PDB file of C-alpha atoms in Angstrom:
ATOM      1  CA  ASP A  28    -180.794  75.232 -57.526  1.00  0.00           C
ATOM      2  CA  THR A  29    -178.143  76.180 -59.626  1.00  0.00           C
ATOM      3  CA  PRO A  30    -178.787  79.967 -61.161  1.00  0.00           C
ATOM      4  CA  ARG A  31    -180.184  79.352 -64.241  1.00  0.00           C
ATOM      5  CA  GLY A  32    -181.607  76.218 -63.861  1.00  0.00           C
ATOM      6  CA  ASP A  33    -184.869  77.247 -64.083  1.00  0.00           C
ATOM      7  CA  GLU A  34    -184.757  79.112 -67.344  1.00  0.00           C
ATOM      8  CA  PHE A  35    -183.411  76.162 -69.121  1.00  0.00           C
ATOM      9  CA  VAL A  36    -186.168  74.329 -67.653  1.00  0.00           C
ATOM     10  CA  ALA A  37    -188.613  76.050 -68.801  1.00  0.00           C
ATOM     11  CA  LEU A  38    -186.757  76.139 -72.104  1.00  0.00           C
ATOM     12  CA  VAL A  39    -186.420  72.885 -72.406  1.00  0.00           C
ATOM     13  CA  ARG A  40    -190.174  72.215 -71.887  1.00  0.00           C
ATOM     14  CA  GLU A  41    -191.302  74.674 -74.135  1.00  0.00           C
ATOM     15  CA  ARG A  42    -188.830  73.297 -76.853  1.00  0.00           C
ATOM     16  CA  LEU A  43    -188.706  69.492 -76.878  1.00  0.00           C
ATOM     17  CA  PRO A  44    -191.409  66.377 -76.794  1.00  0.00           C
ATOM     18  CA  GLU A  45    -192.478  65.474 -73.765  1.00  0.00           C
ATOM     19  CA  LYS A  46    -190.126  61.576 -73.710  1.00  0.00           C
ATOM     20  CA  THR A  47    -187.305  63.681 -74.660  1.00  0.00           C
ATOM     21  CA  PHE A  48    -188.145  66.327 -71.822  1.00  0.00           C
ATOM     22  CA  ARG A  49    -188.670  63.421 -68.969  1.00  0.00           C
ATOM     23  CA  HIS A  50    -184.664  62.014 -70.539  1.00  0.00           C
ATOM     24  CA  VAL A  51    -183.230  65.161 -70.510  1.00  0.00           C
ATOM     25  CA  VAL A  52    -184.416  66.245 -66.789  1.00  0.00           C
ATOM     26  CA  SER A  53    -183.279  62.332 -65.955  1.00  0.00           C
ATOM     27  CA  VAL A  54    -179.916  63.281 -66.815  1.00  0.00           C
ATOM     28  CA  ALA A  55    -179.567  66.320 -65.369  1.00  0.00           C
ATOM     29  CA  ARG A  56    -180.403  64.704 -62.539  1.00  0.00           C
ATOM     30  CA  THR A  57    -178.263  61.955 -63.501  1.00  0.00           C
ATOM     31  CA  MET A  58    -175.006  64.137 -63.681  1.00  0.00           C
ATOM     32  CA  LEU A  59    -175.818  65.675 -60.507  1.00  0.00           C
ATOM     33  CA  ASP A  60    -175.635  62.463 -59.112  1.00  0.00           C
ATOM     34  CA  VAL A  61    -172.087  61.852 -60.518  1.00  0.00           C
ATOM     35  CA  ALA A  62    -170.929  65.351 -60.040  1.00  0.00           C
ATOM     36  CA  GLU A  63    -168.853  64.916 -56.961  1.00  0.00           C
ATOM     37  CA  GLN A  64    -166.846  62.521 -58.331  1.00  0.00           C
ATOM     38  CA  ALA A  65    -166.609  63.485 -61.177  1.00  0.00           C
ATOM     39  CA  GLY A  66    -165.287  66.916 -60.387  1.00  0.00           C
ATOM     40  CA  ILE A  67    -167.490  68.923 -62.101  1.00  0.00           C
ATOM     41  CA  THR A  68    -170.182  71.658 -60.710  1.00  0.00           C
ATOM     42  CA  ARG A  69    -173.810  71.590 -60.056  1.00  0.00           C
ATOM     43  CA  GLU A  70    -174.108  74.322 -62.116  1.00  0.00           C
ATOM     44  CA  GLN A  71    -172.116  72.393 -65.109  1.00  0.00           C
ATOM     45  CA  ALA A  72    -174.181  69.252 -64.691  1.00  0.00           C
ATOM     46  CA  VAL A  73    -177.897  70.557 -64.694  1.00  0.00           C
ATOM     47  CA  THR A  74    -176.844  73.005 -67.338  1.00  0.00           C
ATOM     48  CA  ALA A  75    -175.400  69.771 -70.003  1.00  0.00           C
ATOM     49  CA  GLY A  76    -177.969  67.251 -68.340  1.00  0.00           C
ATOM     50  CA  LEU A  77    -181.024  69.691 -69.568  1.00  0.00           C
ATOM     51  CA  LEU A  78    -179.882  70.881 -72.473  1.00  0.00           C
ATOM     52  CA  HIS A  79    -177.862  68.453 -74.508  1.00  0.00           C
ATOM     53  CA  ASP A  80    -180.529  67.175 -76.868  1.00  0.00           C
ATOM     54  CA  LEU A  81    -182.109  71.390 -77.186  1.00  0.00           C
ATOM     55  CA  CYS A  82    -181.963  70.168 -81.122  1.00  0.00           C
ATOM     56  CA  LYS A  83    -183.076  66.567 -81.536  1.00  0.00           C
ATOM     57  CA  PRO A  84    -186.586  67.109 -82.209  1.00  0.00           C
ATOM     58  CA  MET A  85    -185.073  69.516 -85.433  1.00  0.00           C
ATOM     59  CA  LYS A  86    -186.415  68.128 -88.761  1.00  0.00           C
ATOM     60  CA  PRO A  87    -183.008  66.993 -90.751  1.00  0.00           C
ATOM     61  CA  ALA A  88    -183.449  69.721 -93.429  1.00  0.00           C
ATOM     62  CA  GLU A  89    -183.478  72.331 -90.292  1.00  0.00           C
ATOM     63  CA  LEU A  90    -181.101  70.907 -88.437  1.00  0.00           C
ATOM     64  CA  ALA A  91    -178.445  70.834 -91.802  1.00  0.00           C
ATOM     65  CA  ASP A  92    -179.898  74.625 -92.329  1.00  0.00           C
ATOM     66  CA  ALA A  93    -178.641  75.646 -88.685  1.00  0.00           C
ATOM     67  CA  ALA A  94    -175.569  74.027 -88.602  1.00  0.00           C
ATOM     68  CA  ARG A  95    -174.515  75.848 -91.872  1.00  0.00           C
ATOM     69  CA  GLY A  96    -175.282  78.754 -90.480  1.00  0.00           C
ATOM     70  CA  TYR A  97    -173.069  78.099 -87.415  1.00  0.00           C
ATOM     71  CA  GLY A  98    -170.143  76.998 -90.182  1.00  0.00           C
ATOM     72  CA  ILE A  99    -170.619  73.568 -88.695  1.00  0.00           C
ATOM     73  CA  THR A 100    -169.754  70.989 -91.632  1.00  0.00           C
ATOM     74  CA  GLU A 101    -169.094  67.715 -89.949  1.00  0.00           C
ATOM     75  CA  TYR A 102    -172.439  65.143 -90.024  1.00  0.00           C
ATOM     76  CA  LEU A 103    -173.987  66.920 -92.358  1.00  0.00           C
ATOM     77  CA  ASP A 104    -175.902  63.908 -93.583  1.00  0.00           C
ATOM     78  CA  THR A 105    -176.038  62.285 -89.620  1.00  0.00           C
ATOM     79  CA  PRO A 106    -179.017  64.497 -87.943  1.00  0.00           C
ATOM     80  CA  ASN A 107    -178.124  62.154 -85.195  1.00  0.00           C
ATOM     81  CA  LEU A 108    -174.759  62.770 -84.380  1.00  0.00           C
ATOM     82  CA  LEU A 109    -175.557  66.586 -85.978  1.00  0.00           C
ATOM     83  CA  HIS A 110    -178.115  67.781 -83.111  1.00  0.00           C
ATOM     84  CA  GLY A 111    -175.180  67.653 -80.747  1.00  0.00           C
ATOM     85  CA  PRO A 112    -172.985  69.912 -81.961  1.00  0.00           C
ATOM     86  CA  VAL A 113    -176.157  72.373 -83.474  1.00  0.00           C
ATOM     87  CA  ALA A 114    -177.062  72.367 -79.721  1.00  0.00           C
ATOM     88  CA  ALA A 115    -173.572  73.409 -78.587  1.00  0.00           C
ATOM     89  CA  GLU A 116    -173.548  76.745 -80.990  1.00  0.00           C
ATOM     90  CA  GLU A 117    -177.205  77.373 -80.148  1.00  0.00           C
ATOM     91  CA  CYS A 118    -176.361  77.463 -76.094  1.00  0.00           C
ATOM     92  CA  ARG A 119    -173.096  79.276 -76.979  1.00  0.00           C
ATOM     93  CA  GLN A 120    -174.569  82.087 -79.135  1.00  0.00           C
ATOM     94  CA  LYS A 121    -178.173  82.515 -78.591  1.00  0.00           C
ATOM     95  CA  LEU A 122    -178.531  81.080 -74.694  1.00  0.00           C
ATOM     96  CA  GLY A 123    -175.025  82.981 -74.147  1.00  0.00           C
ATOM     97  CA  VAL A 124    -173.277  79.913 -72.204  1.00  0.00           C
ATOM     98  CA  THR A 125    -169.820  80.221 -71.529  1.00  0.00           C
ATOM     99  CA  ASP A 126    -168.678  77.320 -69.829  1.00  0.00           C
ATOM    100  CA  GLU A 127    -166.600  76.346 -72.510  1.00  0.00           C
ATOM    101  CA  GLU A 128    -166.370  72.329 -70.572  1.00  0.00           C
ATOM    102  CA  VAL A 129    -170.380  72.444 -71.155  1.00  0.00           C
ATOM    103  CA  ILE A 130    -170.073  73.338 -74.126  1.00  0.00           C
ATOM    104  CA  ASP A 131    -167.708  70.975 -75.463  1.00  0.00           C
ATOM    105  CA  ALA A 132    -169.644  67.770 -72.960  1.00  0.00           C
ATOM    106  CA  ILE A 133    -172.906  69.602 -75.927  1.00  0.00           C
ATOM    107  CA  ARG A 134    -170.973  69.084 -78.527  1.00  0.00           C
ATOM    108  CA  TRP A 135    -169.401  65.395 -78.321  1.00  0.00           C
ATOM    109  CA  HIS A 136    -172.314  63.811 -76.170  1.00  0.00           C
ATOM    110  CA  THR A 137    -173.333  61.250 -78.454  1.00  0.00           C
ATOM    111  CA  THR A 138    -170.098  60.227 -79.467  1.00  0.00           C
ATOM    112  CA  GLY A 139    -167.169  61.550 -77.508  1.00  0.00           C
ATOM    113  CA  ARG A 140    -163.966  62.243 -77.941  1.00  0.00           C
ATOM    114  CA  ALA A 141    -160.138  61.717 -76.792  1.00  0.00           C
ATOM    115  CA  GLU A 142    -158.813  63.639 -74.452  1.00  0.00           C
ATOM    116  CA  TRP A 143    -162.937  64.838 -73.402  1.00  0.00           C
ATOM    117  CA  GLY A 144    -162.998  66.840 -69.945  1.00  0.00           C
ATOM    118  CA  ARG A 145    -165.236  65.560 -67.462  1.00  0.00           C
ATOM    119  CA  VAL A 146    -168.568  67.328 -67.406  1.00  0.00           C
ATOM    120  CA  GLY A 147    -168.085  65.929 -71.433  1.00  0.00           C
ATOM    121  CA  GLN A 148    -167.738  62.015 -69.749  1.00  0.00           C
ATOM    122  CA  ALA A 149    -170.321  62.869 -66.954  1.00  0.00           C
ATOM    123  CA  LEU A 150    -172.828  63.793 -70.103  1.00  0.00           C
ATOM    124  CA  PHE A 151    -171.901  60.506 -71.670  1.00  0.00           C
ATOM    125  CA  TYR A 152    -172.093  57.992 -68.426  1.00  0.00           C
ATOM    126  CA  SER A 153    -175.170  60.148 -67.856  1.00  0.00           C
ATOM    127  CA  ASP A 154    -177.264  59.906 -71.269  1.00  0.00           C
ATOM    128  CA  PHE A 155    -176.789  56.457 -71.194  1.00  0.00           C
ATOM    129  CA  SER A 156    -177.150  55.831 -68.012  1.00  0.00           C
ATOM    130  CA  GLU A 157    -180.029  57.335 -66.873  1.00  0.00           C
ATOM    131  CA  PRO A 158    -183.068  55.903 -64.467  1.00  0.00           C
ATOM    132  CA  ARG A 159    -184.978  56.450 -67.643  1.00  0.00           C
ATOM    133  CA  ARG A 160    -183.551  53.930 -69.912  1.00  0.00           C
ATOM    134  CA  PRO A 161    -184.938  51.109 -70.367  1.00  0.00           C
ATOM    135  CA  HIS A 162    -182.215  48.317 -71.533  1.00  0.00           C
ATOM    136  CA  ARG A 163    -180.695  46.576 -68.566  1.00  0.00           C
ATOM    137  CA  GLN A 164    -176.695  47.964 -69.190  1.00  0.00           C
ATOM    138  CA  ALA A 165    -178.543  51.478 -67.879  1.00  0.00           C
ATOM    139  CA  ALA A 166    -178.895  49.330 -64.269  1.00  0.00           C
ATOM    140  CA  ILE A 167    -175.323  48.212 -64.416  1.00  0.00           C
ATOM    141  CA  ALA A 168    -174.242  51.356 -64.696  1.00  0.00           C
ATOM    142  CA  ARG A 169    -175.866  53.121 -62.022  1.00  0.00           C
ATOM    143  CA  GLU A 170    -174.501  49.121 -59.686  1.00  0.00           C
ATOM    144  CA  LYS A 171    -171.355  50.135 -61.361  1.00  0.00           C
ATOM    145  CA  PHE A 172    -171.001  53.665 -59.583  1.00  0.00           C
ATOM    146  CA  ARG A 173    -172.134  53.076 -56.525  1.00  0.00           C
ATOM    147  CA  GLU A 174    -170.312  49.786 -56.272  1.00  0.00           C
ATOM    148  CA  LYS A 175    -167.043  51.628 -57.860  1.00  0.00           C
ATOM    149  CA  GLY A 176    -167.386  55.250 -58.345  1.00  0.00           C
ATOM    150  CA  PHE A 177    -167.552  57.028 -61.535  1.00  0.00           C
ATOM    151  CA  ASP A 178    -164.423  55.952 -63.466  1.00  0.00           C
ATOM    152  CA  ALA A 179    -165.516  52.571 -63.797  1.00  0.00           C
ATOM    153  CA  ALA A 180    -168.719  53.120 -64.987  1.00  0.00           C
ATOM    154  CA  LEU A 181    -167.761  55.304 -67.441  1.00  0.00           C
ATOM    155  CA  ARG A 182    -165.845  52.494 -68.491  1.00  0.00           C
ATOM    156  CA  TYR A 183    -168.851  50.351 -68.565  1.00  0.00           C
ATOM    157  CA  VAL A 184    -170.695  52.240 -70.564  1.00  0.00           C
ATOM    158  CA  VAL A 185    -168.188  53.405 -73.364  1.00  0.00           C
ATOM    159  CA  GLU A 186    -167.475  49.572 -73.712  1.00  0.00           C
ATOM    160  CA  GLN A 187    -170.804  49.155 -73.760  1.00  0.00           C
ATOM    161  CA  LYS A 188    -172.370  51.641 -75.797  1.00  0.00           C
ATOM    162  CA  PHE A 189    -169.500  51.318 -78.375  1.00  0.00           C
ATOM    163  CA  HIS A 190    -169.974  47.200 -78.692  1.00  0.00           C
ATOM    164  CA  TYR A 191    -173.489  48.339 -79.703  1.00  0.00           C
ATOM    165  CA  VAL A 192    -172.340  50.723 -82.562  1.00  0.00           C
ATOM    166  CA  LYS A 193    -170.151  48.634 -84.129  1.00  0.00           C
ATOM    167  CA  THR A 194    -172.202  45.546 -84.514  1.00  0.00           C
ATOM    168  CA  ARG A 195    -174.944  47.856 -86.843  1.00  0.00           C
ATOM    169  CA  PHE A 196    -172.960  50.766 -88.179  1.00  0.00           C
ATOM    170  CA  GLU A 197    -169.684  52.162 -89.113  1.00  0.00           C
ATOM    171  CA  PRO A 198    -167.475  53.318 -85.434  1.00  0.00           C
ATOM    172  CA  ASP A 199    -167.226  57.581 -85.620  1.00  0.00           C
ATOM    173  CA  PRO A 200    -163.428  58.093 -86.058  1.00  0.00           C
ATOM    174  CA  HIS A 201    -164.521  60.292 -82.560  1.00  0.00           C
ATOM    175  CA  ALA A 202    -166.027  58.235 -80.822  1.00  0.00           C
ATOM    176  CA  GLN A 203    -163.465  55.476 -81.843  1.00  0.00           C
ATOM    177  CA  ALA A 204    -160.807  57.670 -80.477  1.00  0.00           C
ATOM    178  CA  PHE A 205    -162.763  57.989 -77.463  1.00  0.00           C
ATOM    179  CA  GLU A 206    -163.369  54.864 -76.875  1.00  0.00           C
ATOM    180  CA  GLU A 207    -159.273  54.329 -77.023  1.00  0.00           C
ATOM    181  CA  TRP A 208    -158.229  57.010 -75.066  1.00  0.00           C
ATOM    182  CA  VAL A 209    -160.818  55.842 -72.281  1.00  0.00           C
ATOM    183  CA  ARG A 210    -159.035  52.198 -72.499  1.00  0.00           C
ATOM    184  CA  ALA A 211    -155.800  53.931 -72.118  1.00  0.00           C
ATOM    185  CA  THR A 212    -156.262  56.273 -69.009  1.00  0.00           C
ATOM    186  CA  ILE A 213    -159.416  55.723 -67.385  1.00  0.00           C
ATOM    187  CA  PRO A 214    -158.561  52.817 -64.360  1.00  0.00           C
ATOM    188  CA  ALA A 215    -161.196  50.198 -64.321  1.00  0.00           C
TER     189      ALA A 215
END
């Protein structure tokens, strides 16, 4: 029920593997569930939710080539972090998405960033906690949202995601800054 929702559903159905397609639809639905509390529009929720993983299925070399074509130099050797920036530019330059909050949300959806807008925060929460996610923390995050509201649920997601990341990888500087910013500014 948003101006380009049907168009974006058709696009992701065509471009994404079935599992990823079901994921992005579920993320968009989850974003609609939190939109009012997060202070974002339905159109922002649907657009960011559906398009955030638009470039995830690309092969690493193809993703790096696309990034270079868009002038993106960060994450060239990290495809899991590169798919967001490439998708953001594809949304802007090929799909004509003009909402900078949506573009920013898609760009940073894997790491977050300090002083991130509410569309990005809603996407970060929704990508982690949509009902198709198999980890129990997703269900706990949805429960926190129902019981304590969006900000408490977002804080929980940030704590859980970055605890997991820190046990397996060297944390990305943007992710570290996002975690610190959330702890300092988002009420528990």
